Amino acid sequence: MQDAVTTLIRNYDSTGRYLDGTAIDTLKSYFETGSARIQAAAVISANAAELVRAAGSRLFETVPELLRPGGNAYTTRRYAACLRDMDYYLRYGSYALVAGNTHVLDERVLQGLRETYNSLGVPIGSTVIGIQIMKDMIKEKVAEAGVADTSFIDQPFDYMLQELSEVSI
Ligand SMILES: CCC1=C(C)/C(=C/C2=NC(=C\c3[nH]c(/C=C4\NC(=O)[C@H](C)[C@H]4CC)c(C)c3CCC(=O)O)/C(CCC(=O)O)=C2C)NC1=O
């Protein structure tokens, strides 16, 4: 697992360079957003169950077919699996926020996910809508907690959205 700092150092070390202006700027921006990242992680953990539930409800309002017979989240088992997946995206998203790096998402979440979803008929387009809804809710909650600029929250969630969307649907 890598974070913003180890990734940068590894990169410079591999070519034997001292940290240059670009590196210093990257480090500055990571450390400047440091306390906001930690605050966001705290808001997420304090509100995780509610965020997952609320984002799930809004997803099912937006795409009601998912809960109807023939829908992928139809039956309590699949409904629960869907919310559990949303919880995975939230929890790993919070790790990536603190790390300032998406490596943990590649390693733990995204590897093989599209193939699994495709083989089970889990609709990727609707999953993308669900993650998008959850991201907006997180940003709202973190803003309510007093963090002025919540734009850093986009990175891990946009990364998951982009990686999931890459192949079809
Ligand atoms: C920590 C990393 C990790 C991830 C990400 C993960 C995802 C994951 N989601 C699965 C299933 C599933 N995922 C969903 C999700 C949904 N269905 C919908 O209609 C919605 C669009 C969506 C919720 C937003 C559903 C319904 C299943 C069960 C599908 C089935 O068994 O038929 C499965 C198949 C095995 C199982 O059912 O547990 C995996 C591996 N597992 C992991 O270990």
Coordinates of C-alpha atoms and ligand atoms in Angstrom, one line a residue:
M1 CA 0.0 0.0 0.0
Q2 CA 1.3 3.4 -0.9
D3 CA 0.6 7.0 0.2
A4 CA 1.3 10.4 -1.3
V5 CA 4.7 10.7 0.4
T6 CA 6.0 7.2 -0.2
T7 CA 5.0 7.3 -3.8
L8 CA 6.8 10.5 -4.4
I9 CA 10.0 9.4 -2.6
R10 CA 10.0 6.1 -4.4
N11 CA 9.8 8.0 -7.7
Y12 CA 12.7 10.3 -6.9
D13 CA 14.8 7.6 -5.4
S14 CA 14.5 5.4 -8.4
T15 CA 16.3 8.1 -10.4
G16 CA 18.6 9.3 -7.6
R17 CA 17.2 12.8 -7.6
Y18 CA 16.9 15.3 -4.8
L19 CA 13.3 16.6 -4.3
D20 CA 12.8 19.4 -6.7
G21 CA 10.3 22.2 -6.9
T22 CA 7.6 20.0 -8.3
A23 CA 8.1 17.5 -5.5
I24 CA 8.0 20.2 -2.9
D25 CA 4.8 21.6 -4.3
T26 CA 3.2 18.2 -4.2
L27 CA 4.3 17.6 -0.6
K28 CA 3.1 21.1 0.4
S29 CA -0.4 20.6 -1.0
Y30 CA -0.6 17.1 0.6
F31 CA 0.4 18.5 4.0
E32 CA -1.7 21.6 3.7
T33 CA -4.8 19.5 3.2
G34 CA -3.7 17.0 5.9
S35 CA -6.0 18.1 8.7
A36 CA -9.0 18.4 6.4
R37 CA -8.3 14.8 5.2
I38 CA -8.3 13.6 8.7
Q39 CA -11.4 15.5 9.5
A40 CA -13.1 14.0 6.5
A41 CA -12.2 10.5 7.6
A42 CA -13.6 11.3 11.0
V43 CA -16.9 12.5 9.6
I44 CA -17.1 9.5 7.3
S45 CA -16.6 7.0 10.2
A46 CA -19.0 8.8 12.5
N47 CA -21.7 8.7 9.8
A48 CA -20.8 5.6 7.8
A49 CA -24.0 3.7 8.4
E50 CA -26.2 6.7 7.6
L51 CA -24.2 7.6 4.5
V52 CA -24.6 4.1 3.1
R53 CA -28.2 3.9 3.9
A54 CA -29.1 7.3 2.6
A55 CA -27.0 6.9 -0.6
G56 CA -28.6 3.5 -1.1
S57 CA -32.1 4.9 -0.8
R58 CA -31.4 7.7 -3.2
L59 CA -29.9 5.2 -5.7
F60 CA -33.1 3.1 -5.5
E61 CA -35.3 6.1 -5.9
T62 CA -33.2 7.1 -9.0
V63 CA -33.1 3.6 -10.5
P64 CA -36.3 1.9 -9.0
E65 CA -35.9 -1.1 -11.4
L66 CA -33.0 -2.4 -9.3
L67 CA -35.5 -3.4 -6.5
R68 CA -38.1 -4.9 -8.8
P69 CA -38.3 -8.6 -9.8
G70 CA -35.5 -9.1 -12.3
G71 CA -33.5 -6.2 -10.8
N72 CA -30.0 -6.9 -9.5
A73 CA -30.8 -5.7 -6.0
Y74 CA -34.1 -7.6 -5.8
T75 CA -34.3 -10.1 -2.9
T76 CA -33.0 -9.2 0.6
R77 CA -29.8 -11.1 0.0
R78 CA -28.9 -9.0 -3.1
Y79 CA -30.2 -5.8 -1.5
A80 CA -27.8 -6.4 1.4
A81 CA -24.9 -7.3 -0.9
C82 CA -25.5 -4.0 -2.7
L83 CA -25.4 -1.9 0.5
R84 CA -22.4 -3.9 1.6
D85 CA -20.6 -3.0 -1.6
M86 CA -21.5 0.7 -1.0
D87 CA -20.0 0.4 2.5
Y88 CA -16.7 -1.0 0.9
Y89 CA -16.5 2.0 -1.4
L90 CA -17.0 4.3 1.5
R91 CA -14.5 2.7 3.8
Y92 CA -11.8 2.2 1.2
G93 CA -12.5 5.7 -0.1
S94 CA -11.8 7.1 3.4
Y95 CA -8.5 5.2 3.5
A96 CA -7.5 6.6 0.2
L97 CA -8.4 10.1 1.4
V98 CA -6.1 9.9 4.3
A99 CA -3.3 8.4 2.2
G100 CA -3.7 11.1 -0.5
N101 CA -3.3 8.2 -3.0
T102 CA -5.5 5.8 -4.8
H103 CA -3.2 2.8 -4.6
V104 CA -5.2 1.1 -1.9
L105 CA -8.2 1.2 -4.2
D106 CA -6.3 -0.6 -7.0
E107 CA -5.0 -3.2 -4.5
R108 CA -8.1 -3.9 -2.4
V109 CA -11.2 -2.8 -4.3
L110 CA -10.9 -2.5 -8.0
Q111 CA -8.8 -5.6 -8.9
G112 CA -11.1 -8.0 -10.7
L113 CA -14.2 -6.0 -9.7
R114 CA -15.6 -5.4 -13.2
E115 CA -15.2 -9.0 -14.1
T116 CA -17.0 -10.1 -11.0
Y117 CA -19.8 -7.6 -11.6
N118 CA -20.1 -8.6 -15.2
S119 CA -20.3 -12.3 -14.4
L120 CA -23.0 -11.7 -11.7
G121 CA -24.9 -9.2 -13.8
V122 CA -24.4 -6.4 -11.3
P123 CA -25.1 -3.2 -13.4
I124 CA -22.0 -1.1 -13.4
G125 CA -23.8 2.0 -14.6
S126 CA -26.1 2.0 -11.5
T127 CA -23.2 1.3 -9.2
V128 CA -21.5 4.4 -10.7
I129 CA -24.6 6.4 -9.9
G130 CA -24.6 5.1 -6.4
I131 CA -21.0 6.1 -5.8
Q132 CA -21.6 9.5 -7.3
I133 CA -24.6 10.1 -4.9
M134 CA -22.5 8.9 -2.0
K135 CA -19.6 11.2 -2.9
D136 CA -21.9 14.2 -3.0
M137 CA -23.4 13.3 0.4
I138 CA -19.9 12.9 1.9
K139 CA -18.9 16.3 0.6
E140 CA -22.1 17.9 2.1
K141 CA -21.4 16.3 5.5
V142 CA -17.8 17.3 5.6
A143 CA -18.7 20.8 4.6
E144 CA -21.3 20.9 7.4
A145 CA -18.4 19.9 9.8
G146 CA -16.6 23.1 8.8
V147 CA -14.2 22.1 6.1
A148 CA -14.3 25.0 3.6
D149 CA -12.7 23.3 0.6
T150 CA -13.9 19.7 0.1
S151 CA -12.6 19.3 -3.4
F152 CA -9.9 16.8 -2.3
I153 CA -12.7 14.4 -1.5
D154 CA -13.3 13.9 -5.3
Q155 CA -10.1 12.1 -6.0
P156 CA -10.6 8.6 -4.6
F157 CA -14.3 8.5 -5.5
D158 CA -13.8 9.9 -9.0
Y159 CA -11.0 7.3 -9.4
M160 CA -13.4 4.5 -8.5
L161 CA -16.0 5.9 -10.9
Q162 CA -13.5 6.2 -13.7
E163 CA -12.0 2.7 -13.2
L164 CA -15.5 1.1 -13.0
S165 CA -16.8 3.0 -16.0
E166 CA -13.8 2.2 -18.2
V167 CA -15.2 -1.1 -19.6
S168 CA -18.7 -0.7 -21.0
I169 CA -22.1 0.2 -19.6
Ligands
LIG1 C1 -13.5 -4.9 -0.5 C2 -13.6 -5.1 -2.0 C3 -14.8 -5.9 -2.4 C4 -15.8 -5.5 -3.3 C5 -15.9 -4.1 -3.9 C6 -16.7 -6.6 -3.5 C7 -17.7 -6.6 -4.3 C8 -18.6 -7.7 -4.6 N1 -19.9 -7.5 -4.8 C9 -20.5 -8.7 -5.1 C10 -21.9 -9.0 -5.3 C11 -22.9 -8.1 -5.4 N2 -22.9 -6.7 -5.6 C12 -24.1 -6.2 -5.7 C13 -24.3 -4.8 -5.9 C14 -25.3 -4.1 -6.5 N3 -26.4 -4.5 -7.2 C15 -27.1 -3.5 -7.7 O1 -28.1 -3.6 -8.3 C16 -26.6 -2.2 -7.3 C17 -26.3 -1.3 -8.5 C18 -25.3 -2.6 -6.6 C19 -25.1 -1.8 -5.3 C20 -24.8 -0.4 -5.4 C21 -25.1 -7.3 -5.6 C22 -26.6 -7.2 -5.7 C23 -24.3 -8.5 -5.5 C24 -24.8 -9.9 -5.4 C25 -25.0 -10.4 -6.8 C26 -25.5 -11.9 -6.8 O2 -24.9 -12.7 -6.0 O3 -26.3 -12.2 -7.6 C27 -19.5 -9.7 -5.1 C28 -19.7 -11.2 -5.3 C29 -19.5 -12.0 -4.1 C30 -20.5 -11.6 -3.0 O4 -21.7 -11.6 -3.3 O5 -20.1 -11.3 -2.0 C31 -18.3 -9.1 -4.8 C32 -16.9 -9.7 -4.8 N4 -16.2 -7.6 -2.7 C33 -15.1 -7.2 -2.0 O6 -14.4 -8.0 -1.2

